[in-house]
PDB file of C-alpha atoms and ligand atoms in Angstrom:
ATOM      1  CA  MET A1468     -21.102  -9.416 -22.983  1.00 84.00           C
ATOM      2  CA  LYS A1469     -19.220 -12.721 -23.419  1.00 89.00           C
ATOM      3  CA  LYS A1470     -20.048 -15.505 -20.973  1.00 92.00           C
ATOM      4  CA  VAL A1471     -17.328 -16.716 -18.586  1.00 97.00           C
ATOM      5  CA  ARG A1472     -17.006 -20.389 -19.529  1.00 97.00           C
ATOM      6  CA  LYS A1473     -13.445 -21.274 -18.522  1.00 98.00           C
ATOM      7  CA  ALA A1474     -11.428 -21.031 -15.331  1.00 98.00           C
ATOM      8  CA  VAL A1475      -7.693 -21.131 -14.708  1.00 98.00           C
ATOM      9  CA  ILE A1476      -6.425 -22.855 -11.545  1.00 98.00           C
ATOM     10  CA  PRO A1477      -2.648 -22.424 -11.151  1.00 98.00           C
ATOM     11  CA  VAL A1478      -1.033 -25.245  -9.170  1.00 97.00           C
ATOM     12  CA  ALA A1479       2.631 -24.954 -10.204  1.00 95.00           C
ATOM     13  CA  GLY A1480       3.994 -23.004  -7.214  1.00 93.00           C
ATOM     14  CA  LEU A1481       6.606 -24.458  -4.865  1.00 91.00           C
ATOM     15  CA  GLY A1482       4.631 -23.930  -1.653  1.00 89.00           C
ATOM     16  CA  THR A1483       7.712 -22.833   0.304  1.00 91.00           C
ATOM     17  CA  ARG A1484       5.619 -21.528   3.223  1.00 91.00           C
ATOM     18  CA  PHE A1485       4.515 -25.100   3.895  1.00 91.00           C
ATOM     19  CA  LEU A1486       7.872 -26.879   3.841  1.00 93.00           C
ATOM     20  CA  PRO A1487       8.800 -29.599   4.590  1.00 93.00           C
ATOM     21  CA  ALA A1488       5.329 -31.067   3.800  1.00 90.00           C
ATOM     22  CA  THR A1489       5.465 -29.630   0.282  1.00 90.00           C
ATOM     23  CA  LYS A1490       8.902 -31.035  -0.538  1.00 90.00           C
ATOM     24  CA  SER A1491       7.325 -34.048  -2.247  1.00 89.00           C
ATOM     25  CA  MET A1492       3.583 -33.324  -1.901  1.00 91.00           C
ATOM     26  CA  PRO A1493       1.824 -30.429  -3.704  1.00 94.00           C
ATOM     27  CA  LYS A1494       0.283 -28.025  -1.203  1.00 93.00           C
ATOM     28  CA  GLU A1495      -2.877 -28.124  -3.339  1.00 95.00           C
ATOM     29  CA  MET A1496      -3.293 -31.790  -2.294  1.00 96.00           C
ATOM     30  CA  LEU A1497      -3.101 -31.191   1.455  1.00 95.00           C
ATOM     31  CA  PRO A1498      -6.460 -32.310   2.912  1.00 96.00           C
ATOM     32  CA  VAL A1499      -8.935 -29.942   4.541  1.00 97.00           C
ATOM     33  CA  VAL A1500     -10.908 -32.509   6.577  1.00 96.00           C
ATOM     34  CA  ASP A1501     -11.128 -35.208   3.881  1.00 93.00           C
ATOM     35  CA  ARG A1502     -10.765 -33.340   0.562  1.00 95.00           C
ATOM     36  CA  PRO A1503      -7.648 -31.924  -1.034  1.00 97.00           C
ATOM     37  CA  VAL A1504      -7.471 -28.132  -1.020  1.00 97.00           C
ATOM     38  CA  VAL A1505      -7.755 -28.019  -4.832  1.00 97.00           C
ATOM     39  CA  GLN A1506     -11.083 -29.894  -4.780  1.00 97.00           C
ATOM     40  CA  TYR A1507     -12.733 -26.953  -3.029  1.00 97.00           C
ATOM     41  CA  ALA A1508     -11.708 -24.573  -5.837  1.00 98.00           C
ATOM     42  CA  VAL A1509     -12.919 -27.022  -8.503  1.00 98.00           C
ATOM     43  CA  ASP A1510     -16.308 -27.404  -6.792  1.00 96.00           C
ATOM     44  CA  GLU A1511     -16.600 -23.634  -6.413  1.00 97.00           C
ATOM     45  CA  ALA A1512     -15.833 -23.125 -10.120  1.00 98.00           C
ATOM     46  CA  PHE A1513     -18.347 -25.689 -11.420  1.00 97.00           C
ATOM     47  CA  GLU A1514     -21.011 -24.437  -8.981  1.00 96.00           C
ATOM     48  CA  ALA A1515     -20.513 -20.939 -10.417  1.00 97.00           C
ATOM     49  CA  GLY A1516     -21.280 -22.234 -13.921  1.00 96.00           C
ATOM     50  CA  ILE A1517     -17.738 -22.809 -15.242  1.00 98.00           C
ATOM     51  CA  GLU A1518     -17.646 -25.446 -18.014  1.00 97.00           C
ATOM     52  CA  HIS A1519     -13.904 -26.041 -18.403  1.00 98.00           C
ATOM     53  CA  ILE A1520     -10.981 -25.816 -15.991  1.00 98.00           C
ATOM     54  CA  VAL A1521      -7.401 -25.237 -17.092  1.00 98.00           C
ATOM     55  CA  PHE A1522      -4.878 -26.391 -14.498  1.00 98.00           C
ATOM     56  CA  VAL A1523      -1.415 -24.856 -14.803  1.00 98.00           C
ATOM     57  CA  THR A1524       0.904 -27.498 -13.368  1.00 96.00           C
ATOM     58  CA  GLY A1525       4.616 -28.197 -12.971  1.00 93.00           C
ATOM     59  CA  ARG A1526       7.030 -30.901 -11.910  1.00 88.00           C
ATOM     60  CA  ASN A1527       6.004 -32.954  -8.845  1.00 85.00           C
ATOM     61  CA  LYS A1528       2.361 -32.109  -9.503  1.00 91.00           C
ATOM     62  CA  ALA A1529       1.300 -35.204 -11.520  1.00 91.00           C
ATOM     63  CA  VAL A1530      -0.660 -36.443  -8.531  1.00 94.00           C
ATOM     64  CA  ILE A1531      -3.164 -33.601  -9.115  1.00 96.00           C
ATOM     65  CA  GLU A1532      -3.930 -34.808 -12.655  1.00 95.00           C
ATOM     66  CA  ASP A1533      -4.280 -38.386 -11.358  1.00 93.00           C
ATOM     67  CA  TYR A1534      -6.628 -37.205  -8.626  1.00 95.00           C
ATOM     68  CA  PHE A1535      -9.073 -35.802 -11.208  1.00 94.00           C
ATOM     69  CA  ASP A1536      -9.022 -39.022 -13.236  1.00 92.00           C
ATOM     70  CA  LEU A1537     -11.184 -42.140 -13.023  1.00 89.00           C
ATOM     71  CA  HIS A1538      -9.778 -44.829 -10.718  1.00 89.00           C
ATOM     72  CA  PRO A1539     -11.114 -48.198 -12.007  1.00 89.00           C
ATOM     73  CA  GLU A1540      -9.434 -50.393  -9.352  1.00 91.00           C
ATOM     74  CA  LEU A1541     -10.839 -48.273  -6.524  1.00 90.00           C
ATOM     75  CA  ILE A1542     -14.311 -48.235  -8.111  1.00 91.00           C
ATOM     76  CA  GLY A1543     -14.211 -52.043  -8.530  1.00 91.00           C
ATOM     77  CA  THR A1544     -13.184 -52.579  -4.926  1.00 93.00           C
ATOM     78  CA  LEU A1545     -15.863 -50.243  -3.544  1.00 92.00           C
ATOM     79  CA  GLU A1546     -18.515 -51.964  -5.751  1.00 91.00           C
ATOM     80  CA  GLN A1547     -17.490 -55.431  -4.626  1.00 92.00           C
ATOM     81  CA  SER A1548     -17.568 -54.467  -0.967  1.00 92.00           C
ATOM     82  CA  GLY A1549     -20.966 -52.770  -1.321  1.00 91.00           C
ATOM     83  CA  LYS A1550     -19.680 -49.326  -0.286  1.00 93.00           C
ATOM     84  CA  THR A1551     -22.185 -47.546  -2.524  1.00 92.00           C
ATOM     85  CA  ALA A1552     -22.344 -44.291  -0.538  1.00 90.00           C
ATOM     86  CA  GLN A1553     -18.573 -43.805  -0.809  1.00 89.00           C
ATOM     87  CA  LEU A1554     -18.695 -44.743  -4.487  1.00 92.00           C
ATOM     88  CA  GLN A1555     -21.413 -42.178  -5.206  1.00 91.00           C
ATOM     89  CA  ALA A1556     -19.545 -39.511  -3.254  1.00 88.00           C
ATOM     90  CA  LEU A1557     -16.380 -40.190  -5.279  1.00 89.00           C
ATOM     91  CA  GLU A1558     -18.238 -40.138  -8.584  1.00 88.00           C
ATOM     92  CA  SER A1559     -19.972 -36.861  -7.748  1.00 89.00           C
ATOM     93  CA  LEU A1560     -16.570 -35.176  -7.349  1.00 90.00           C
ATOM     94  CA  LEU A1561     -15.203 -36.251 -10.725  1.00 91.00           C
ATOM     95  CA  PRO A1562     -15.320 -33.635 -13.529  1.00 94.00           C
ATOM     96  CA  VAL A1563     -16.976 -34.951 -16.697  1.00 92.00           C
ATOM     97  CA  ALA A1564     -14.571 -36.214 -19.360  1.00 92.00           C
ATOM     98  CA  GLY A1565     -13.101 -33.369 -21.404  1.00 94.00           C
ATOM     99  CA  ALA A1566     -13.922 -30.640 -18.865  1.00 96.00           C
ATOM    100  CA  THR A1567     -10.298 -30.248 -17.722  1.00 97.00           C
ATOM    101  CA  SER A1568      -6.988 -29.365 -19.393  1.00 96.00           C
ATOM    102  CA  PHE A1569      -3.528 -29.600 -17.869  1.00 97.00           C
ATOM    103  CA  ILE A1570      -0.707 -27.421 -19.135  1.00 97.00           C
ATOM    104  CA  ARG A1571       2.856 -27.008 -17.897  1.00 96.00           C
ATOM    105  CA  GLN A1572       4.402 -23.842 -16.575  1.00 97.00           C
ATOM    106  CA  GLN A1573       7.844 -25.536 -16.789  1.00 94.00           C
ATOM    107  CA  SER A1574       9.345 -23.291 -14.103  1.00 93.00           C
ATOM    108  CA  PRO A1575       7.543 -21.312 -11.390  1.00 93.00           C
ATOM    109  CA  GLN A1576       8.221 -17.725 -12.483  1.00 94.00           C
ATOM    110  CA  GLY A1577       5.301 -16.238 -10.602  1.00 95.00           C
ATOM    111  CA  LEU A1578       1.508 -16.146 -10.707  1.00 96.00           C
ATOM    112  CA  GLY A1579       1.439 -13.789 -13.713  1.00 97.00           C
ATOM    113  CA  HIS A1580       3.579 -16.197 -15.708  1.00 97.00           C
ATOM    114  CA  ALA A1581       1.373 -19.141 -14.668  1.00 98.00           C
ATOM    115  CA  VAL A1582      -1.754 -17.337 -15.919  1.00 98.00           C
ATOM    116  CA  TRP A1583       0.029 -16.393 -19.190  1.00 98.00           C
ATOM    117  CA  CYS A1584       0.741 -20.107 -19.784  1.00 98.00           C
ATOM    118  CA  ALA A1585      -3.022 -20.701 -20.129  1.00 98.00           C
ATOM    119  CA  ARG A1586      -3.460 -18.204 -22.990  1.00 98.00           C
ATOM    120  CA  GLU A1587      -3.871 -20.688 -25.863  1.00 97.00           C
ATOM    121  CA  VAL A1588      -6.462 -22.785 -24.048  1.00 97.00           C
ATOM    122  CA  ILE A1589      -8.452 -19.744 -22.889  1.00 98.00           C
ATOM    123  CA  GLY A1590      -8.359 -17.936 -26.241  1.00 97.00           C
ATOM    124  CA  ASP A1591     -10.183 -14.646 -26.835  1.00 96.00           C
ATOM    125  CA  GLU A1592     -12.750 -14.751 -24.038  1.00 97.00           C
ATOM    126  CA  PRO A1593     -13.092 -13.601 -20.419  1.00 98.00           C
ATOM    127  CA  PHE A1594     -12.073 -16.202 -17.862  1.00 98.00           C
ATOM    128  CA  ALA A1595     -12.159 -16.878 -14.144  1.00 98.00           C
ATOM    129  CA  LEU A1596      -9.027 -17.321 -12.076  1.00 98.00           C
ATOM    130  CA  LEU A1597      -9.061 -19.153  -8.750  1.00 98.00           C
ATOM    131  CA  LEU A1598      -5.997 -19.431  -6.527  1.00 98.00           C
ATOM    132  CA  PRO A1599      -6.651 -22.868  -5.030  1.00 97.00           C
ATOM    133  CA  ASP A1600      -4.753 -22.390  -1.780  1.00 96.00           C
ATOM    134  CA  MET A1601      -7.325 -19.710  -0.917  1.00 97.00           C
ATOM    135  CA  VAL A1602     -10.308 -21.810   0.206  1.00 97.00           C
ATOM    136  CA  SER A1603     -13.737 -20.177   0.152  1.00 96.00           C
ATOM    137  CA  PHE A1604     -15.963 -20.755   3.174  1.00 95.00           C
ATOM    138  CA  GLY A1605     -19.568 -19.661   3.690  1.00 90.00           C
ATOM    139  CA  GLY A1606     -21.842 -17.657   1.438  1.00 82.00           C
ATOM    140  CA  ARG A1607     -22.663 -18.989  -2.014  1.00 88.00           C
ATOM    141  CA  GLY A1608     -19.036 -19.432  -3.031  1.00 94.00           C
ATOM    142  CA  CYS A1609     -16.798 -16.520  -3.868  1.00 97.00           C
ATOM    143  CA  LEU A1610     -16.687 -17.036  -7.658  1.00 98.00           C
ATOM    144  CA  ALA A1611     -20.499 -17.137  -7.861  1.00 97.00           C
ATOM    145  CA  GLU A1612     -20.617 -13.772  -6.106  1.00 96.00           C
ATOM    146  CA  ILE A1613     -18.163 -12.058  -8.445  1.00 96.00           C
ATOM    147  CA  ALA A1614     -19.879 -13.666 -11.454  1.00 97.00           C
ATOM    148  CA  ASP A1615     -23.100 -11.901 -10.366  1.00 96.00           C
ATOM    149  CA  LEU A1616     -21.334  -8.524 -10.292  1.00 97.00           C
ATOM    150  CA  TYR A1617     -19.697  -9.303 -13.655  1.00 97.00           C
ATOM    151  CA  ALA A1618     -23.167  -9.923 -15.130  1.00 96.00           C
ATOM    152  CA  GLN A1619     -24.061  -6.343 -14.106  1.00 94.00           C
ATOM    153  CA  THR A1620     -20.820  -4.600 -15.018  1.00 95.00           C
ATOM    154  CA  GLY A1621     -18.764  -6.560 -17.546  1.00 95.00           C
ATOM    155  CA  GLY A1622     -15.080  -5.584 -17.495  1.00 96.00           C
ATOM    156  CA  ASN A1623     -12.801  -7.145 -14.908  1.00 98.00           C
ATOM    157  CA  VAL A1624     -14.024  -8.150 -11.440  1.00 98.00           C
ATOM    158  CA  ILE A1625     -12.012  -9.162  -8.391  1.00 98.00           C
ATOM    159  CA  ALA A1626     -13.144 -10.451  -5.026  1.00 98.00           C
ATOM    160  CA  VAL A1627     -11.987  -8.572  -1.941  1.00 98.00           C
ATOM    161  CA  GLU A1628     -12.147  -8.875   1.826  1.00 97.00           C
ATOM    162  CA  ARG A1629     -11.174  -6.531   4.624  1.00 96.00           C
ATOM    163  CA  CYS A1630      -7.902  -7.194   6.432  1.00 95.00           C
ATOM    164  CA  ASP A1631      -6.589  -5.762   9.695  1.00 95.00           C
ATOM    165  CA  PRO A1632      -5.490  -2.208   8.676  1.00 95.00           C
ATOM    166  CA  THR A1633      -2.086  -2.826  10.254  1.00 96.00           C
ATOM    167  CA  GLU A1634      -1.497  -5.845   7.997  1.00 94.00           C
ATOM    168  CA  THR A1635      -1.890  -4.343   4.512  1.00 95.00           C
ATOM    169  CA  SER A1636       1.742  -5.138   3.701  1.00 93.00           C
ATOM    170  CA  LYS A1637       0.831  -8.830   3.468  1.00 90.00           C
ATOM    171  CA  TYR A1638      -1.664  -8.357   0.631  1.00 91.00           C
ATOM    172  CA  GLY A1639      -2.602  -6.827  -2.719  1.00 92.00           C
ATOM    173  CA  ILE A1640      -4.793  -3.853  -1.720  1.00 95.00           C
ATOM    174  CA  VAL A1641      -7.396  -1.977  -3.811  1.00 96.00           C
ATOM    175  CA  GLY A1642      -8.568   1.642  -3.737  1.00 97.00           C
ATOM    176  CA  CYS A1643     -12.356   2.138  -3.492  1.00 96.00           C
ATOM    177  CA  GLY A1644     -14.316   4.268  -5.967  1.00 96.00           C
ATOM    178  CA  ALA A1645     -18.046   4.696  -6.582  1.00 96.00           C
ATOM    179  CA  ASP A1646     -20.477   1.966  -5.527  1.00 97.00           C
ATOM    180  CA  VAL A1647     -21.644  -0.176  -8.443  1.00 96.00           C
ATOM    181  CA  GLY A1648     -24.350  -2.804  -7.817  1.00 93.00           C
ATOM    182  CA  THR A1649     -23.216  -4.959  -4.898  1.00 94.00           C
ATOM    183  CA  GLY A1650     -19.587  -3.842  -5.294  1.00 96.00           C
ATOM    184  CA  PHE A1651     -17.512  -0.778  -6.158  1.00 97.00           C
ATOM    185  CA  GLU A1652     -15.179   0.610  -8.797  1.00 97.00           C
ATOM    186  CA  VAL A1653     -11.477  -0.047  -8.238  1.00 97.00           C
ATOM    187  CA  THR A1654      -9.367   3.116  -8.360  1.00 96.00           C
ATOM    188  CA  ALA A1655      -5.966   1.585  -7.535  1.00 95.00           C
ATOM    189  CA  MET A1656      -4.236  -1.758  -7.009  1.00 95.00           C
ATOM    190  CA  VAL A1657      -1.116  -1.779  -4.852  1.00 92.00           C
ATOM    191  CA  GLU A1658       0.957  -4.856  -4.012  1.00 88.00           C
ATOM    192  CA  LYS A1659       1.800  -5.138  -0.286  1.00 89.00           C
ATOM    193  CA  PRO A1660       1.655  -1.442   0.733  1.00 91.00           C
ATOM    194  CA  ALA A1661       2.709  -0.265   4.172  1.00 94.00           C
ATOM    195  CA  PRO A1662      -0.391   0.737   6.211  1.00 96.00           C
ATOM    196  CA  ALA A1663       0.446   4.448   5.747  1.00 95.00           C
ATOM    197  CA  ASN A1664       0.396   4.075   1.936  1.00 93.00           C
ATOM    198  CA  ALA A1665      -2.531   1.653   1.629  1.00 95.00           C
ATOM    199  CA  PRO A1666      -5.542   3.085  -0.237  1.00 95.00           C
ATOM    200  CA  SER A1667      -7.923   0.950   1.890  1.00 96.00           C
ATOM    201  CA  ASN A1668      -7.881  -2.298   3.850  1.00 96.00           C
ATOM    202  CA  TYR A1669      -9.681  -4.297   1.122  1.00 97.00           C
ATOM    203  CA  TYR A1670      -7.337  -7.049  -0.048  1.00 97.00           C
ATOM    204  CA  ILE A1671      -7.568  -9.147  -3.210  1.00 97.00           C
ATOM    205  CA  ASN A1672      -8.555 -12.596  -1.940  1.00 96.00           C
ATOM    206  CA  GLY A1673      -7.720 -14.900  -4.858  1.00 97.00           C
ATOM    207  CA  ARG A1674     -10.786 -14.872  -7.146  1.00 98.00           C
ATOM    208  CA  TYR A1675     -10.853 -12.917 -10.413  1.00 98.00           C
ATOM    209  CA  ILE A1676     -12.768 -12.550 -13.686  1.00 98.00           C
ATOM    210  CA  LEU A1677     -10.378 -11.135 -16.246  1.00 98.00           C
ATOM    211  CA  GLN A1678     -10.569 -10.062 -19.877  1.00 98.00           C
ATOM    212  CA  PRO A1679      -8.266 -11.829 -22.362  1.00 98.00           C
ATOM    213  CA  GLU A1680      -6.287  -8.607 -23.046  1.00 97.00           C
ATOM    214  CA  ILE A1681      -4.396  -9.472 -19.831  1.00 98.00           C
ATOM    215  CA  PHE A1682      -2.436 -12.120 -21.782  1.00 98.00           C
ATOM    216  CA  SER A1683      -0.606  -9.734 -24.129  1.00 97.00           C
ATOM    217  CA  LEU A1684       0.320  -7.573 -21.101  1.00 97.00           C
ATOM    218  CA  LEU A1685       1.573 -10.602 -19.193  1.00 97.00           C
ATOM    219  CA  GLY A1686       3.596 -11.609 -22.250  1.00 96.00           C
ATOM    220  CA  ASN A1687       5.806  -8.521 -21.936  1.00 95.00           C
ATOM    221  CA  GLN A1688       5.479  -7.947 -18.197  1.00 94.00           C
ATOM    222  CA  GLN A1689       8.767  -7.126 -16.462  1.00 92.00           C
ATOM    223  CA  ARG A1690       9.648  -9.096 -13.352  1.00 92.00           C
ATOM    224  CA  GLY A1691       8.428  -7.403 -10.174  1.00 88.00           C
ATOM    225  CA  ALA A1692       8.392  -8.229  -6.452  1.00 83.00           C
ATOM    226  CA  GLY A1693      10.350 -11.371  -5.578  1.00 85.00           C
ATOM    227  CA  ASN A1694      11.834 -11.288  -9.106  1.00 91.00           C
ATOM    228  CA  GLU A1695       8.590 -12.952 -10.290  1.00 92.00           C
ATOM    229  CA  ILE A1696       6.139 -11.998 -13.048  1.00 94.00           C
ATOM    230  CA  GLN A1697       3.345 -10.543 -10.964  1.00 93.00           C
ATOM    231  CA  LEU A1698      -0.310 -10.676 -12.017  1.00 95.00           C
ATOM    232  CA  THR A1699      -1.089  -7.474 -10.109  1.00 94.00           C
ATOM    233  CA  ASP A1700       1.501  -5.524 -12.142  1.00 94.00           C
ATOM    234  CA  ALA A1701      -0.236  -6.567 -15.403  1.00 96.00           C
ATOM    235  CA  MET A1702      -3.676  -5.794 -13.921  1.00 97.00           C
ATOM    236  CA  VAL A1703      -2.503  -2.262 -13.075  1.00 95.00           C
ATOM    237  CA  ARG A1704      -1.572  -1.802 -16.754  1.00 96.00           C
ATOM    238  CA  LEU A1705      -4.873  -3.318 -17.936  1.00 97.00           C
ATOM    239  CA  ALA A1706      -6.743  -0.905 -15.647  1.00 97.00           C
ATOM    240  CA  GLN A1707      -5.393   2.004 -17.742  1.00 95.00           C
ATOM    241  CA  ASN A1708      -7.764   0.915 -20.545  1.00 94.00           C
ATOM    242  CA  GLN A1709     -10.414  -1.244 -18.924  1.00 97.00           C
ATOM    243  CA  ALA A1710     -12.695  -0.994 -15.923  1.00 96.00           C
ATOM    244  CA  PHE A1711     -12.038  -3.015 -12.762  1.00 98.00           C
ATOM    245  CA  PHE A1712     -14.715  -3.660 -10.133  1.00 98.00           C
ATOM    246  CA  ALA A1713     -14.477  -5.264  -6.719  1.00 98.00           C
ATOM    247  CA  GLN A1714     -17.012  -7.455  -4.944  1.00 97.00           C
ATOM    248  CA  PRO A1715     -16.634  -7.760  -1.141  1.00 97.00           C
ATOM    249  CA  PHE A1716     -17.013 -11.475  -0.374  1.00 96.00           C
ATOM    250  CA  ASN A1717     -19.871 -12.362   1.968  1.00 94.00           C
ATOM    251  CA  GLY A1718     -18.081 -15.431   3.337  1.00 94.00           C
ATOM    252  CA  CYS A1719     -14.431 -15.706   4.244  1.00 93.00           C
ATOM    253  CA  MET A1720     -11.359 -17.091   2.576  1.00 96.00           C
ATOM    254  CA  PHE A1721      -8.811 -19.285   4.353  1.00 96.00           C
ATOM    255  CA  ASP A1722      -5.210 -19.052   3.166  1.00 95.00           C
ATOM    256  CA  CYS A1723      -4.336 -22.733   3.140  1.00 96.00           C
ATOM    257  CA  GLY A1724      -0.875 -21.875   1.763  1.00 92.00           C
ATOM    258  CA  SER A1725      -0.050 -20.746   5.322  1.00 92.00           C
ATOM    259  CA  LYS A1726       0.055 -23.109   8.281  1.00 93.00           C
ATOM    260  CA  GLU A1727      -2.321 -21.004  10.416  1.00 95.00           C
ATOM    261  CA  GLY A1728      -4.851 -20.608   7.600  1.00 96.00           C
ATOM    262  CA  PHE A1729      -4.744 -24.325   6.909  1.00 97.00           C
ATOM    263  CA  ILE A1730      -5.516 -25.166  10.532  1.00 97.00           C
ATOM    264  CA  GLN A1731      -8.304 -22.539  10.638  1.00 97.00           C
ATOM    265  CA  ALA A1732      -9.842 -24.069   7.496  1.00 97.00           C
ATOM    266  CA  ASN A1733      -9.769 -27.590   8.943  1.00 98.00           C
ATOM    267  CA  VAL A1734     -11.476 -26.425  12.143  1.00 97.00           C
ATOM    268  CA  ALA A1735     -14.088 -24.321  10.306  1.00 97.00           C
ATOM    269  CA  PHE A1736     -15.017 -27.031   7.809  1.00 97.00           C
ATOM    270  CA  ALA A1737     -15.074 -29.743  10.490  1.00 97.00           C
ATOM    271  CA  LEU A1738     -17.389 -27.606  12.658  1.00 97.00           C
ATOM    272  CA  SER A1739     -19.698 -27.082   9.664  1.00 96.00           C
ATOM    273  CA  ARG A1740     -20.153 -30.803   8.943  1.00 94.00           C
ATOM    274  CA  ASP A1741     -23.132 -32.604  10.442  1.00 94.00           C
ATOM    275  CA  ASP A1742     -21.225 -35.886  10.658  1.00 93.00           C
ATOM    276  CA  MET A1743     -18.489 -34.491  12.888  1.00 95.00           C
ATOM    277  CA  LYS A1744     -19.319 -31.056  14.311  1.00 95.00           C
ATOM    278  CA  GLU A1745     -20.350 -32.246  17.780  1.00 96.00           C
ATOM    279  CA  ALA A1746     -17.315 -34.474  18.280  1.00 96.00           C
ATOM    280  CA  VAL A1747     -14.909 -31.784  17.029  1.00 95.00           C
ATOM    281  CA  PHE A1748     -16.565 -29.062  19.134  1.00 96.00           C
ATOM    282  CA  ASP A1749     -16.255 -31.171  22.304  1.00 95.00           C
ATOM    283  CA  MET A1750     -12.677 -32.080  21.430  1.00 94.00           C
ATOM    284  CA  LEU A1751     -11.728 -28.418  20.935  1.00 94.00           C
ATOM    285  CA  GLN A1752     -13.349 -27.334  24.196  1.00 93.00           C
ATOM    286  CA  GLU A1753     -11.539 -30.060  26.091  1.00 92.00           C
ATOM    287  CA  PHE A1754      -8.303 -29.186  24.360  1.00 90.00           C
ATOM    288  CA  VAL A1755      -8.552 -25.493  25.299  1.00 90.00           C
ATOM    289  CA  ARG A1756      -9.631 -26.360  28.860  1.00 89.00           C
ATOM    290  CA  THR A1757      -6.598 -28.559  29.452  1.00 89.00           C
ATOM    291  CA  HIS A1758      -4.109 -26.575  27.362  1.00 82.00           C
ATOM    292  CA  GLU A1759      -2.347 -24.710  30.179  1.00 81.00           C
ATOM    293  CA  ARG A1760      -1.969 -27.870  32.232  1.00 82.00           C
ATOM    294  CA  ARG A1761      -0.334 -29.654  29.324  1.00 79.00           C
ATOM    295  CA  VAL A1762       1.980 -26.722  28.622  1.00 80.00           C
ATOM    296  CA  GLU A1763       3.068 -26.690  32.283  1.00 78.00           C
ATOM    297  CA  ALA A1764       3.641 -30.460  32.239  1.00 78.00           C
ATOM    298  CA  ALA A1765       5.714 -30.329  29.056  1.00 74.00           C
TER     299      ALA A1765
HETATM  300  P1  UTP B 805       1.405 -18.618  -4.017  1.00 80.57           P
HETATM  301  O1  UTP B 805       2.363 -17.510  -4.088  1.00 80.57           O
HETATM  302  O2  UTP B 805       0.497 -18.699  -2.857  1.00 80.57           O
HETATM  303  O3  UTP B 805       2.120 -20.024  -4.156  1.00 80.57           O
HETATM  304  O4  UTP B 805       0.593 -18.652  -5.386  1.00 80.57           O
HETATM  305  P2  UTP B 805       3.567 -20.522  -3.912  1.00 80.57           P
HETATM  306  O5  UTP B 805       4.554 -19.657  -4.625  1.00 80.57           O
HETATM  307  O6  UTP B 805       3.515 -21.974  -4.270  1.00 80.57           O
HETATM  308  O7  UTP B 805       3.661 -20.407  -2.325  1.00 80.57           O
HETATM  309  P3  UTP B 805       4.820 -19.989  -1.338  1.00 80.57           P
HETATM  310  O8  UTP B 805       4.681 -18.508  -1.168  1.00 80.57           O
HETATM  311  O9  UTP B 805       6.133 -20.446  -1.914  1.00 80.57           O
HETATM  312  O10 UTP B 805       4.475 -20.742  -0.083  1.00 80.57           O
HETATM  313  C1  UTP B 805      -0.824 -18.830  -5.472  1.00 80.57           C
HETATM  314  C2  UTP B 805      -1.143 -19.977  -6.451  1.00 80.57           C
HETATM  315  O11 UTP B 805      -0.452 -19.780  -7.676  1.00 80.57           O
HETATM  316  C3  UTP B 805       0.305 -20.930  -8.008  1.00 80.57           C
HETATM  317  C4  UTP B 805       0.512 -21.693  -6.714  1.00 80.57           C
HETATM  318  O12 UTP B 805       0.637 -23.107  -6.969  1.00 80.57           O
HETATM  319  C5  UTP B 805      -0.711 -21.341  -5.905  1.00 80.57           C
HETATM  320  O13 UTP B 805      -1.755 -22.269  -6.117  1.00 80.57           O
HETATM  321  N1  UTP B 805       1.565 -20.524  -8.680  1.00 80.57           N
HETATM  322  C6  UTP B 805       2.391 -19.616  -8.065  1.00 80.57           C
HETATM  323  C7  UTP B 805       1.906 -21.072  -9.888  1.00 80.57           C
HETATM  324  O14 UTP B 805       1.151 -21.912 -10.449  1.00 80.57           O
HETATM  325  N2  UTP B 805       3.084 -20.727 -10.464  1.00 80.57           N
HETATM  326  C8  UTP B 805       3.935 -19.829  -9.901  1.00 80.57           C
HETATM  327  O15 UTP B 805       5.001 -19.523 -10.497  1.00 80.57           O
HETATM  328  C9  UTP B 805       3.572 -19.266  -8.670  1.00 80.57           C
END
């Protein structure tokens, strides 16, 4: 079984759900507490053993490439002012030289098209895919969990979580087959089914390990929902010849591409940090306690 060494992180989408903030600022750079959303996906990937990350970028996204570069002026200023803790924290976040590639999607034609753009850099090996606006919280990190199942099964592995059964039409939903290790065999993948047609309430949460045969399928994939080239459509075709397994995630994923998910993530991460949890907890309690009074006064 080939090792998963590389990960694709697509960051070329327009982020229309988060307008107007995303008009000039990539949604992947919105901060959750004090780190941009994309940093969480990068940390998760390296912690799961990934050696090289391929970012698929587009226009207005140059700030992401700059963010993962060395910043000599900032380092000099922090050194001179003796801010060694901040300096060390910054340095620990920087990928080693040569561990990242940036390629252009040119125009956002859908997630499937973004993944296809990474084909030359990935080559003929399995790879991880992380949707960076889905921020993993709790557990060991979602990619590490699916990598464990992949080590047992090979093939293709996707992370899943349960959604409210009435809300299946918001997600890509999988059908559940036999249990395998800590996960199960996938019997179907359906994009945004109505609750009555959904094969389960397990939704695909934005972490994948895929075999390179997906690229040739994406290369001739017809446009699907939203007139975009959909990854799920190509995965359905790949599943005709290759096994797919699902690993239920033991933590939870916040959809930071939506305003509600972004706020949830900020609250959850703030409450998990020793340096701020007490202050944030007290602030939230006070906020809830006085909410009705403020609404009445408004
Ligand atoms: P989303 O569908 O959540 O991103 O794609 P979006 O299209 O930017 O968001 P909305 O729906 O308009 O608000 C998941 C990830 O795939 C990337 C996005 O940048 C995001 O990180 N993506 C999506 C691309 O790189 N290219 C695309 O054509 C579409």
